[in-house]
Coordinates of C-alpha atoms in Angstrom, one line a residue:
Chain A
M1 CA 0.0 -0.1 0.0
N2 CA 1.5 3.5 -1.1
P3 CA 0.8 5.7 2.0
V4 CA -0.9 9.1 1.2
I5 CA -2.1 12.0 3.2
A6 CA -4.5 14.8 2.5
I7 CA -5.3 17.9 4.6
H8 CA -7.5 21.0 4.5
G9 CA -7.4 24.3 6.1
G10 CA -11.1 25.4 5.7
A11 CA -13.6 26.1 2.9
G12 CA -15.5 29.1 2.2
T13 CA -15.9 32.1 -0.3
I14 CA -12.0 32.4 -1.0
T15 CA -11.9 34.0 -4.2
R16 CA -8.7 35.1 -6.1
A17 CA -9.9 38.8 -5.5
S18 CA -10.2 38.2 -1.8
L19 CA -6.6 37.1 -1.2
S20 CA -3.4 39.2 -2.1
G21 CA -0.5 37.4 -3.9
E22 CA 1.4 37.6 -0.5
Q23 CA -1.4 35.9 1.5
E24 CA -1.5 33.3 -1.3
T25 CA 2.2 32.5 -1.1
A26 CA 1.7 32.3 2.7
Y27 CA -1.0 29.9 2.6
H28 CA 0.6 27.8 0.1
A29 CA 3.8 27.5 2.2
A30 CA 1.9 26.7 5.3
L31 CA -0.3 23.8 3.8
E32 CA 3.1 22.7 2.2
E33 CA 5.0 22.7 5.6
V34 CA 1.7 20.9 7.2
L35 CA 1.7 18.5 4.6
R36 CA 5.3 17.6 4.7
G37 CA 5.1 16.8 8.5
G38 CA 2.3 14.4 7.7
Q39 CA 4.1 12.8 4.9
E40 CA 7.4 12.4 6.7
V41 CA 5.6 10.4 9.5
L42 CA 4.2 8.1 6.7
E43 CA 7.6 7.8 5.0
R44 CA 9.2 6.9 8.2
G45 CA 6.5 3.9 8.1
G46 CA 4.5 5.8 10.9
S47 CA 0.6 5.0 11.3
A48 CA -2.2 7.0 9.5
L49 CA -3.2 7.9 12.9
D50 CA 0.3 9.6 13.7
A51 CA 0.3 11.4 10.4
V52 CA -3.0 12.9 10.9
T53 CA -2.1 13.9 14.4
E54 CA 1.1 15.6 13.3
A55 CA -0.6 17.3 10.5
V56 CA -3.5 18.8 12.5
F57 CA -1.1 19.7 15.3
R58 CA 0.8 21.6 12.6
L59 CA -2.6 23.4 11.4
E60 CA -3.3 24.4 15.0
E61 CA 0.1 25.9 15.6
C62 CA 0.0 28.0 12.4
P63 CA -2.1 31.1 12.8
L64 CA -3.5 31.3 9.5
F65 CA -5.9 28.7 10.2
N66 CA -9.0 28.6 12.4
A67 CA -7.8 26.0 14.9
G68 CA -5.6 26.3 17.9
K69 CA -3.8 29.4 17.5
G70 CA -5.7 31.6 15.2
A71 CA -9.0 30.4 16.3
V72 CA -12.1 32.8 15.7
F73 CA -13.6 34.6 18.6
T74 CA -17.1 33.7 19.9
H75 CA -19.8 36.5 20.3
A76 CA -18.6 36.9 24.1
G77 CA -14.8 37.4 22.7
T78 CA -13.8 34.1 24.0
H79 CA -12.4 31.0 22.1
E80 CA -14.0 27.6 22.2
L81 CA -12.3 25.0 20.4
D82 CA -13.3 21.5 19.2
A83 CA -11.4 18.5 17.9
S84 CA -11.7 14.9 17.0
I85 CA -9.9 11.9 15.7
M86 CA -10.8 8.3 14.6
D87 CA -9.0 5.2 14.0
G88 CA -10.4 3.2 10.9
R89 CA -8.6 0.0 12.0
T90 CA -10.7 -0.2 15.3
L91 CA -13.4 2.2 15.0
A92 CA -12.0 4.0 18.2
A93 CA -12.6 7.6 18.3
G94 CA -11.9 10.5 20.6
A95 CA -13.2 14.0 20.6
V96 CA -13.3 17.4 22.7
A97 CA -15.7 20.3 22.5
G98 CA -15.8 23.7 23.9
V99 CA -12.4 23.7 25.2
R100 CA -10.9 27.3 26.3
T101 CA -7.4 26.6 27.9
L102 CA -5.6 23.8 25.7
R103 CA -2.9 24.6 23.2
N104 CA -3.7 21.7 20.9
P105 CA -7.2 20.3 21.0
I106 CA -6.4 17.3 18.8
L107 CA -3.9 16.0 21.3
A108 CA -6.7 16.0 23.9
A109 CA -9.0 14.2 21.5
R110 CA -6.4 11.5 20.7
R111 CA -5.8 11.1 24.5
V112 CA -9.4 10.5 25.0
M113 CA -9.5 7.8 22.1
E114 CA -6.4 6.3 23.7
D115 CA -8.0 6.3 27.2
G116 CA -10.9 4.5 25.5
R117 CA -13.4 5.2 28.2
H118 CA -15.5 7.9 26.3
V119 CA -15.6 9.2 22.8
L120 CA -16.4 12.9 23.6
L121 CA -15.7 15.1 26.5
A122 CA -17.1 18.7 26.7
G123 CA -15.9 21.9 28.4
E124 CA -14.2 21.9 31.8
G125 CA -14.5 18.1 32.1
A126 CA -12.4 17.9 28.9
E127 CA -9.7 20.3 30.0
A128 CA -9.3 18.7 33.3
F129 CA -8.8 15.4 31.7
A130 CA -6.4 16.7 29.3
R131 CA -4.3 18.7 32.0
A132 CA -4.3 15.2 34.0
C133 CA -2.8 13.8 30.9
G134 CA 0.1 16.2 30.9
L135 CA -1.1 18.5 27.8
K136 CA -0.2 22.1 27.6
T137 CA -2.3 24.7 28.4
V138 CA -2.4 28.3 27.4
S139 CA -4.0 31.5 28.4
P140 CA -6.7 32.8 25.9
G141 CA -4.2 35.3 24.5
H142 CA -2.3 32.4 22.9
Y143 CA -5.3 32.0 20.4
F144 CA -5.2 35.7 19.4
T145 CA -4.5 37.0 16.0
Q146 CA -5.1 40.4 14.7
A147 CA -7.2 39.1 11.9
R148 CA -9.6 36.9 13.7
H149 CA -10.1 39.8 16.2
A150 CA -11.0 42.1 13.0
Q151 CA -13.2 39.7 11.7
W152 CA -14.9 39.5 15.2
Q153 CA -15.1 43.2 15.4
R154 CA -16.6 43.5 12.0
A155 CA -19.2 40.9 12.9
L156 CA -20.1 42.9 16.1
A157 CA -20.2 46.2 14.2
E158 CA -22.5 44.8 11.6
G159 CA -25.0 43.9 14.4
R160 CA -24.6 40.2 13.5
T161 CA -24.8 39.1 17.0
D162 CA -25.3 35.5 16.1
L163 CA -23.6 34.9 13.0
L164 CA -23.5 31.2 12.3
D165 CA -21.8 29.3 9.6
H166 CA -24.9 27.6 8.3
D167 CA -25.9 31.1 6.9
A168 CA -24.5 30.9 3.6
Q169 CA -24.9 34.6 3.0
A170 CA -23.3 35.7 6.0
L171 CA -20.5 33.3 5.3
A172 CA -20.1 34.5 1.9
A173 CA -20.0 38.0 3.1
D174 CA -17.2 37.3 5.7
M175 CA -15.1 34.2 4.6
K176 CA -15.2 33.2 8.2
I177 CA -15.7 29.8 8.7
G178 CA -12.9 27.5 8.5
T179 CA -12.0 24.0 10.0
V180 CA -8.8 22.0 9.6
G181 CA -8.3 18.5 9.0
A182 CA -6.3 15.6 7.9
V183 CA -7.0 11.9 6.3
A184 CA -4.3 9.4 5.7
L185 CA -3.6 5.7 4.6
D186 CA -0.6 4.3 6.0
A187 CA 1.4 1.2 4.7
R188 CA -0.3 -1.3 6.6
G189 CA -3.7 -0.3 5.1
N190 CA -4.8 1.8 8.0
L191 CA -7.2 4.7 7.6
A192 CA -7.3 7.7 9.8
A193 CA -9.0 10.9 10.2
A194 CA -8.8 14.2 12.4
T195 CA -10.6 17.5 12.5
S196 CA -10.0 20.6 14.6
T197 CA -11.6 24.1 14.6
G198 CA -12.2 27.2 16.4
G199 CA -15.8 27.1 15.0
V200 CA -17.3 30.4 13.5
T201 CA -16.7 34.0 14.3
D202 CA -19.0 35.4 16.7
K203 CA -20.7 32.0 17.4
R204 CA -23.0 31.8 20.2
V205 CA -21.2 30.3 23.4
G206 CA -21.6 26.5 23.7
R207 CA -22.3 26.0 20.0
V208 CA -20.8 22.8 19.0
G209 CA -20.4 22.3 15.4
D210 CA -19.7 19.1 13.4
S211 CA -15.9 19.1 13.9
P212 CA -16.0 17.2 17.2
L213 CA -19.0 15.1 16.2
I214 CA -17.8 11.3 15.1
G215 CA -19.6 10.7 11.7
A216 CA -20.3 14.4 11.1
G217 CA -17.1 16.3 10.7
C218 CA -14.8 13.2 10.9
Y219 CA -14.9 9.6 10.3
A220 CA -12.6 6.5 9.6
N221 CA -13.2 3.1 8.7
N222 CA -10.5 0.7 7.1
R223 CA -13.5 -1.1 5.3
T224 CA -14.3 2.1 3.4
V225 CA -12.8 5.6 3.8
A226 CA -11.4 8.3 6.0
V227 CA -13.1 11.7 5.8
S228 CA -12.7 15.0 7.5
C229 CA -15.4 18.0 6.6
T230 CA -15.3 21.8 6.6
G231 CA -18.2 24.0 6.0
T232 CA -21.4 24.9 7.4
G233 CA -21.3 22.7 10.5
E234 CA -25.0 22.4 11.2
T235 CA -25.8 20.7 7.8
F236 CA -23.0 18.2 8.1
I237 CA -24.6 17.1 11.5
R238 CA -27.8 16.6 10.0
L239 CA -26.7 14.6 7.0
L240 CA -24.0 12.9 9.1
A241 CA -21.7 13.8 6.1
A242 CA -18.4 12.0 6.9
Y243 CA -20.1 8.9 7.8
D244 CA -22.5 9.2 4.8
V245 CA -19.8 8.9 2.4
S246 CA -18.7 5.7 4.0
A247 CA -22.3 4.4 3.9
L248 CA -22.6 5.3 0.2
M249 CA -19.4 3.3 -0.5
E250 CA -20.2 0.3 1.8
Y251 CA -23.8 -0.1 1.4
R252 CA -24.5 1.3 -2.2
G253 CA -21.2 0.2 -3.7
L254 CA -20.6 3.7 -5.0
P255 CA -16.8 4.5 -5.6
L256 CA -15.1 7.2 -3.7
A257 CA -15.6 10.1 -6.0
E258 CA -19.2 9.4 -6.5
A259 CA -20.0 9.1 -2.9
C260 CA -18.3 12.3 -2.3
R261 CA -20.1 13.9 -5.2
V262 CA -23.6 12.9 -3.8
V263 CA -22.6 14.1 -0.2
V264 CA -20.9 17.6 -1.1
M265 CA -22.8 18.2 -4.4
E266 CA -26.1 16.9 -4.0
K267 CA -27.2 16.6 -0.2
Q268 CA -25.4 19.4 1.4
P269 CA -26.7 22.2 -1.0
A270 CA -30.1 20.5 -0.8
I271 CA -30.4 21.7 2.8
G272 CA -28.4 24.9 2.5
G273 CA -25.0 23.7 3.2
L274 CA -21.7 25.0 1.8
G275 CA -18.2 23.5 2.3
G276 CA -16.2 20.5 1.3
L277 CA -14.5 17.6 2.5
I278 CA -11.2 15.6 2.2
A279 CA -11.3 11.8 1.7
V280 CA -9.0 9.0 1.2
D281 CA -10.4 5.5 0.7
A282 CA -9.0 1.9 1.5
Q283 CA -7.2 1.6 -2.1
G284 CA -5.5 5.0 -1.5
N285 CA -7.7 7.0 -3.9
T286 CA -8.2 10.4 -2.7
C287 CA -11.0 13.0 -3.3
L288 CA -11.1 16.7 -2.2
P289 CA -14.5 18.1 -3.4
F290 CA -16.1 21.4 -2.0
N291 CA -19.2 23.4 -3.3
S292 CA -17.7 26.6 -1.9
E293 CA -15.5 29.1 -3.9
G294 CA -12.3 27.7 -2.4
M295 CA -10.9 25.2 0.0
Y296 CA -7.3 25.4 1.5
R297 CA -6.1 22.0 0.7
G298 CA -3.3 19.8 -0.1
E299 CA -2.1 16.0 -0.6
A300 CA 1.0 14.0 -0.8
R301 CA 2.1 10.3 -1.3
A302 CA 4.8 8.8 0.6
G303 CA 8.1 9.7 -1.7
G304 CA 5.9 11.7 -4.0
P305 CA 5.4 15.4 -4.6
R306 CA 3.3 17.7 -2.4
S307 CA 0.5 19.5 -4.0
T308 CA -1.4 22.6 -2.5
A309 CA -4.4 24.5 -3.8
I310 CA -6.7 27.1 -2.9
Y311 CA -9.5 27.7 -5.5
R312 CA -11.5 25.6 -7.9
Chain B
M1 CA -51.5 6.7 7.5
N2 CA -52.2 5.1 10.9
P3 CA -50.1 7.1 13.5
V4 CA -48.1 5.1 16.0
I5 CA -45.6 5.9 18.7
A6 CA -43.0 3.7 20.4
I7 CA -41.2 4.7 23.6
H8 CA -38.3 3.4 25.8
G9 CA -37.0 4.0 29.2
G10 CA -33.8 2.5 29.2
A11 CA -31.9 -1.0 28.6
G12 CA -29.6 -2.9 30.7
T13 CA -29.3 -5.9 32.9
I14 CA -33.0 -5.8 33.8
T15 CA -33.9 -9.3 35.1
R16 CA -37.0 -10.7 36.5
A17 CA -34.9 -11.3 39.6
S18 CA -33.7 -7.7 40.0
L19 CA -37.1 -6.1 39.9
S20 CA -39.7 -6.8 42.7
G21 CA -43.4 -7.2 41.6
E22 CA -44.1 -4.0 43.0
Q23 CA -41.4 -2.3 41.0
E24 CA -42.4 -4.1 37.9
T25 CA -46.1 -2.9 38.4
A26 CA -44.6 0.7 38.8
Y27 CA -42.7 0.7 35.6
H28 CA -45.5 -0.7 33.3
A29 CA -48.0 2.0 34.8
A30 CA -45.2 4.7 34.2
L31 CA -44.6 3.4 30.6
E32 CA -48.5 3.1 30.0
E33 CA -48.8 6.7 31.3
V34 CA -46.1 8.0 29.1
L35 CA -47.3 6.2 26.0
R36 CA -50.9 7.5 26.6
G37 CA -49.6 10.9 26.4
G38 CA -48.0 10.6 23.2
Q39 CA -51.0 8.6 21.7
E40 CA -53.4 11.1 22.6
V41 CA -51.2 13.7 20.7
L42 CA -51.4 11.6 17.6
E43 CA -55.2 10.7 18.1
R44 CA -56.1 14.5 18.0
G45 CA -54.2 14.9 14.8
G46 CA -51.0 16.2 16.4
S47 CA -47.7 15.7 14.6
A48 CA -45.0 13.1 15.4
L49 CA -42.8 15.9 16.7
D50 CA -45.2 16.9 19.3
A51 CA -45.7 13.2 20.3
V52 CA -42.3 12.5 20.8
T53 CA -41.9 15.6 22.8
E54 CA -44.8 15.0 24.9
A55 CA -43.7 11.4 25.5
V56 CA -39.9 12.4 26.3
F57 CA -41.2 15.5 28.7
R58 CA -43.3 12.7 30.7
L59 CA -40.3 10.3 30.8
E60 CA -38.0 13.2 32.2
E61 CA -40.8 14.1 34.7
C62 CA -41.1 10.4 36.0
P63 CA -38.4 9.8 38.7
L64 CA -38.2 6.3 37.8
F65 CA -36.3 6.9 34.6
N66 CA -32.8 8.2 34.1
A67 CA -33.6 11.6 32.5
G68 CA -34.8 15.0 34.0
K69 CA -36.1 14.1 37.5
G70 CA -34.3 10.8 38.3
A71 CA -31.1 11.5 36.4
V72 CA -28.1 9.7 37.6
F73 CA -25.1 11.3 39.6
T74 CA -21.9 12.2 38.1
H75 CA -18.5 11.5 39.8
A76 CA -18.7 14.9 41.3
G77 CA -22.3 14.3 42.6
T78 CA -23.9 16.5 40.2
H79 CA -26.1 15.9 37.3
E80 CA -25.4 16.6 33.6
L81 CA -28.2 15.9 31.1
D82 CA -28.7 15.7 27.5
A83 CA -31.2 15.6 25.0
S84 CA -31.9 15.6 21.2
I85 CA -34.9 15.8 18.8
M86 CA -35.1 15.5 15.0
D87 CA -37.8 16.0 12.5
G88 CA -38.0 13.7 9.7
R89 CA -39.7 16.0 7.5
T90 CA -37.0 18.5 7.3
L91 CA -34.1 16.7 8.9
A92 CA -34.1 19.6 11.1
A93 CA -32.7 18.7 14.6
G94 CA -31.7 20.2 18.1
A95 CA -29.8 19.2 20.8
V96 CA -28.6 20.1 24.4
A97 CA -25.5 18.5 26.2
G98 CA -24.1 18.9 29.6
V99 CA -27.1 21.0 31.1
R100 CA -27.3 21.4 35.0
T101 CA -30.1 23.6 35.6
L102 CA -33.0 22.6 33.0
R103 CA -36.1 20.9 34.1
N104 CA -36.8 19.4 30.7
P105 CA -33.6 19.2 28.6
I106 CA -35.8 17.9 25.7
L107 CA -37.8 21.0 25.5
A108 CA -34.5 23.0 25.2
A109 CA -33.5 20.6 22.3
R110 CA -36.8 21.3 20.8
R111 CA -36.1 25.0 21.1
V112 CA -32.7 24.8 19.5
M113 CA -34.3 23.0 16.7
E114 CA -36.9 25.6 16.2
D115 CA -34.7 28.4 16.4
G116 CA -32.8 26.7 13.4
R117 CA -29.3 28.4 13.8
H118 CA -27.6 25.6 15.7
V119 CA -28.2 21.9 16.0
L120 CA -26.1 21.3 19.4
L121 CA -25.6 23.6 22.2
A122 CA -23.6 22.6 25.3
G123 CA -23.1 23.7 28.9
E124 CA -23.8 27.1 30.2
G125 CA -24.3 28.4 26.6
A126 CA -27.3 25.9 26.3
E127 CA -28.8 26.9 29.6
A128 CA -28.4 30.7 28.7
F129 CA -30.3 30.0 25.5
A130 CA -32.9 28.0 27.2
R131 CA -33.5 30.6 30.0
A132 CA -33.8 33.1 27.2
C133 CA -36.4 30.9 25.7
G134 CA -38.3 31.1 29.0
L135 CA -37.9 27.3 29.7
K136 CA -38.0 26.2 33.5
T137 CA -34.8 25.9 35.4
V138 CA -34.6 23.9 38.7
S139 CA -32.1 23.4 41.4
P140 CA -29.9 20.4 41.5
G141 CA -32.3 19.0 44.2
H142 CA -34.9 18.5 41.5
Y143 CA -33.1 15.7 40.0
F144 CA -32.5 13.9 43.2
T145 CA -33.9 10.3 43.9
Q146 CA -32.9 8.1 46.7
A147 CA -32.4 5.2 44.4
R148 CA -30.0 7.0 42.1
H149 CA -28.0 8.6 44.9
A150 CA -27.6 5.1 46.6
Q151 CA -26.3 3.7 43.0
W152 CA -23.7 6.7 43.1
Q153 CA -22.7 6.0 46.6
R154 CA -22.2 2.3 45.8
A155 CA -20.3 3.1 42.7
L156 CA -17.9 5.5 44.7
A157 CA -17.6 2.8 47.6
E158 CA -16.8 0.2 45.2
G159 CA -14.0 2.5 44.0
R160 CA -15.2 2.7 40.6
T161 CA -14.1 6.3 40.2
D162 CA -15.0 6.4 36.5
L163 CA -17.7 3.8 35.8
L164 CA -18.6 4.1 32.3
D165 CA -21.3 2.7 30.4
H166 CA -19.2 1.3 27.7
D167 CA -17.9 -1.2 30.4
A168 CA -20.5 -3.9 29.8
Q169 CA -19.4 -5.8 32.9
A170 CA -19.8 -2.7 35.4
L171 CA -23.0 -2.0 33.7
A172 CA -24.0 -5.7 34.3
A173 CA -23.3 -5.3 37.9
D174 CA -25.0 -2.2 38.6
M175 CA -27.8 -1.8 36.0
K176 CA -27.1 1.7 36.0
I177 CA -27.6 2.9 32.5
G178 CA -30.5 4.2 31.2
T179 CA -31.8 6.9 28.5
V180 CA -35.5 7.5 27.5
G181 CA -36.7 8.1 23.9
A182 CA -39.7 7.9 21.7
V183 CA -40.3 7.7 18.0
A184 CA -43.3 8.5 16.0
L185 CA -45.3 8.5 13.0
D186 CA -47.9 10.8 12.4
A187 CA -51.1 10.9 10.2
R188 CA -49.3 13.0 7.5
G189 CA -46.5 10.5 7.1
N190 CA -44.1 12.6 9.2
L191 CA -41.6 10.7 11.5
A192 CA -39.8 12.1 14.5
A193 CA -37.4 10.9 17.1
A194 CA -36.5 12.2 20.6
T195 CA -33.9 11.1 23.3
S196 CA -32.9 12.2 26.6
T197 CA -30.6 11.1 29.5
G198 CA -28.7 11.8 32.5
G199 CA -26.0 9.8 31.3
V200 CA -24.3 7.0 33.4
T201 CA -23.7 6.9 37.0
D202 CA -20.5 8.2 38.3
K203 CA -19.7 9.5 34.9
R204 CA -16.8 11.8 34.5
V205 CA -17.8 15.4 34.5
G206 CA -18.2 16.5 30.7
R207 CA -18.8 13.3 29.2
V208 CA -21.2 13.4 26.5
G209 CA -22.7 10.0 25.1
D210 CA -24.8 9.3 22.1
S211 CA -28.2 10.8 23.4
P212 CA -27.6 14.3 22.3
L213 CA -25.8 13.5 19.0
I214 CA -27.8 13.3 15.9
G215 CA -27.3 10.0 14.1
A216 CA -25.9 8.5 17.2
G217 CA -28.7 8.2 19.6
C218 CA -31.4 9.9 17.6
Y219 CA -32.3 10.1 14.0
A220 CA -35.4 10.7 11.8
N221 CA -36.0 10.8 8.2
N222 CA -39.1 10.7 6.3
R223 CA -37.5 8.7 3.5
T224 CA -36.7 5.8 5.9
V225 CA -37.2 5.8 9.7
A226 CA -37.1 7.3 13.2
V227 CA -34.8 5.9 15.8
S228 CA -34.0 6.4 19.3
C229 CA -31.2 4.4 21.0
T230 CA -30.4 3.4 24.7
G231 CA -27.4 1.5 26.0
T232 CA -23.7 1.9 25.8
G233 CA -23.3 5.4 24.5
E234 CA -19.7 5.1 23.3
T235 CA -20.3 2.3 21.0
F236 CA -23.6 4.0 19.5
I237 CA -21.4 7.0 18.6
R238 CA -18.7 5.0 17.0
L239 CA -21.4 3.1 15.0
L240 CA -23.6 6.1 14.2
A241 CA -26.2 3.6 15.2
A242 CA -29.3 5.6 14.7
Y243 CA -28.4 6.8 11.2
D244 CA -26.8 3.5 10.3
V245 CA -30.5 1.7 10.5
S246 CA -31.5 4.5 8.0
A247 CA -28.6 4.1 5.7
L248 CA -29.1 0.5 5.7
M249 CA -32.5 0.8 4.7
E250 CA -32.0 3.5 2.0
Y251 CA -28.6 2.3 0.6
R252 CA -29.0 -1.4 1.0
G253 CA -32.6 -1.7 0.8
L254 CA -33.0 -3.7 4.1
P255 CA -36.4 -3.8 5.7
L256 CA -36.8 -2.3 9.1
A257 CA -36.3 -5.1 11.1
E258 CA -33.2 -6.6 9.4
A259 CA -31.6 -3.1 9.4
C260 CA -32.2 -2.9 13.2
R261 CA -31.2 -6.6 13.5
V262 CA -27.8 -5.8 11.8
V263 CA -27.2 -2.7 14.1
V264 CA -28.3 -4.1 17.5
M265 CA -27.4 -8.0 17.1
E266 CA -24.3 -7.9 14.8
K267 CA -22.6 -4.4 14.9
Q268 CA -23.2 -3.4 18.4
P269 CA -22.0 -6.7 20.1
A270 CA -19.0 -6.9 17.6
I271 CA -17.5 -3.7 19.3
G272 CA -18.6 -4.4 23.0
G273 CA -21.7 -2.7 22.8
L274 CA -24.9 -3.3 25.0
G275 CA -28.4 -2.0 24.6
G276 CA -31.2 -1.4 22.2
L277 CA -33.4 1.2 20.2
I278 CA -36.7 1.7 19.0
A279 CA -37.7 2.4 15.6
V280 CA -40.7 3.2 13.3
D281 CA -40.3 3.3 9.7
A282 CA -42.3 5.5 6.9
Q283 CA -44.7 2.8 6.7
G284 CA -45.4 2.6 10.3
N285 CA -43.7 -0.7 11.2
T286 CA -42.0 -0.7 14.5
C287 CA -39.2 -2.5 15.8
L288 CA -37.8 -2.4 19.5
P289 CA -34.7 -4.7 19.7
F290 CA -32.0 -5.0 22.4
N291 CA -29.2 -7.2 23.1
S292 CA -29.2 -6.6 26.9
E293 CA -31.4 -8.4 29.4
G294 CA -34.2 -6.0 29.4
M295 CA -35.4 -2.8 27.9
Y296 CA -38.4 -0.7 29.4
R297 CA -40.5 0.1 26.2
G298 CA -43.8 0.2 24.7
E299 CA -45.7 1.2 21.7
A300 CA -49.5 2.1 20.7
R301 CA -51.2 2.8 17.5
A302 CA -53.8 5.9 17.4
G303 CA -57.1 4.4 18.6
G304 CA -55.3 0.9 19.5
P305 CA -54.3 -0.7 22.6
R306 CA -51.1 0.2 24.5
S307 CA -48.5 -2.5 25.2
T308 CA -45.7 -2.2 27.6
A309 CA -42.8 -4.6 28.4
I310 CA -39.7 -4.9 30.3
Y311 CA -37.9 -8.3 29.7
R312 CA -37.2 -10.3 26.6

């Protein structure tokens, strides 16, 4: 099996007009760097699980993406982060929701999975668990970036006191969604998926989107596929988007690309959803579809070139 | 379409030996009363959504069941409640997780769904939303029952500082899981599902099970089926149990009973899961399977008799 990894840094109304040449260059470089981290894990014979953990860790550390450092602001001016991870070999899964003090939510999700007793921990309970595991905590200032703060201020000024990412128009106007994720297949044929996010700018405190929900924003199963989603979280939840790709493949016999097309191009738009997903199947095929104007993304095979892209 | 409703009050190691005759009578009477509430809504021409809301509301009000009043204790001696609801006509859904002050979590879930901007709100954010909707709050004492307190004390005394419901052995020893739910089909052919729970005795603070997760513990889709689950929440999450029944019907063409059998009798046990579910399909067929020793349950058609059951 030739190992492969795919990543995303969020989908939305990312147009050529909305990004400067400098910004474009910065995003490509960041995606390349993240991809390289995951690719190296696979090239060393590491597991898909380790590869997606490494890639999402790097995406959380990079201030350009809405996860970890660079997370968006809630309506209250705080940060609430969500993350999840799933092991396609065992269907083991772990996730955290609404954490405010963890530097890397994806590492907490992984610890929840490894601990094995729960799948999802929320809020202070999740933070207490992560601290007990020795994971790094940060002050709220860690997540701060001028760009996200300006987005939040703009949302407040526009009186959108409850701007949410299922509102495609608001999203189109502000380009403020974003989730990061990675999917990988390793040399042993194991699949894994990981997703992390700061949610949506100016979100209501307590709002949980699809990112920490297994089967919605993240899913992996060695029989079928590994999937990580980004976009209007509420519609991904209602469709069980990530698991649905798997179900269409397993139960209806659709090939990867067709299963992804049904979910992203038919089912999502039918209920007002915007966004995309990245997927790698058990044979190493990849698919990175989106119905929005752009999606930060990239993919690489072990020993192969790294490709990154932003627009359609 | 002949309207029908089915309910459950939790699955677990409920044996004839473990319940006194008096307890049995009390459970049957309570299930009957809950069923009657939902049945009356349907007989008046009410919606499936109103019928499942009414039934789960009554289950939350009844101290015999682990939801609302009668909820189990967390390890910290507190109560954290979860609930969800889904409308099969529109795939609209609403849920709350980890709420500590709401009398009826199911009403909060319904408001989240009706509000339409989110699907899932957690913790204090969920409570603030519910208060703003005018829903009733209670002090922690409201949830208290002597029986649940004794269960918690027993768990603490046994040193099970982290007793969780995916641990089938612990569960067998203590009979301490429990979730309530309802599914219904109304005269207009609309399906709905609702689920509510206090979680598992002595659970870690912040633990979220399948009950508030759409597709895991609750799912409804007019094309296929309405489902509410009860049992080892973590395995229901990893299998997307509620949505999987629907996917097996829609994509593989399985009839309701066979789809339920695959999920409850094959997939769940394969990953160590214990419990059951209730389901009603778009043609009004019902199925109430469980792989545990018992499940509090009942069903009734509009104008028909009400049947309740506990054991196999």
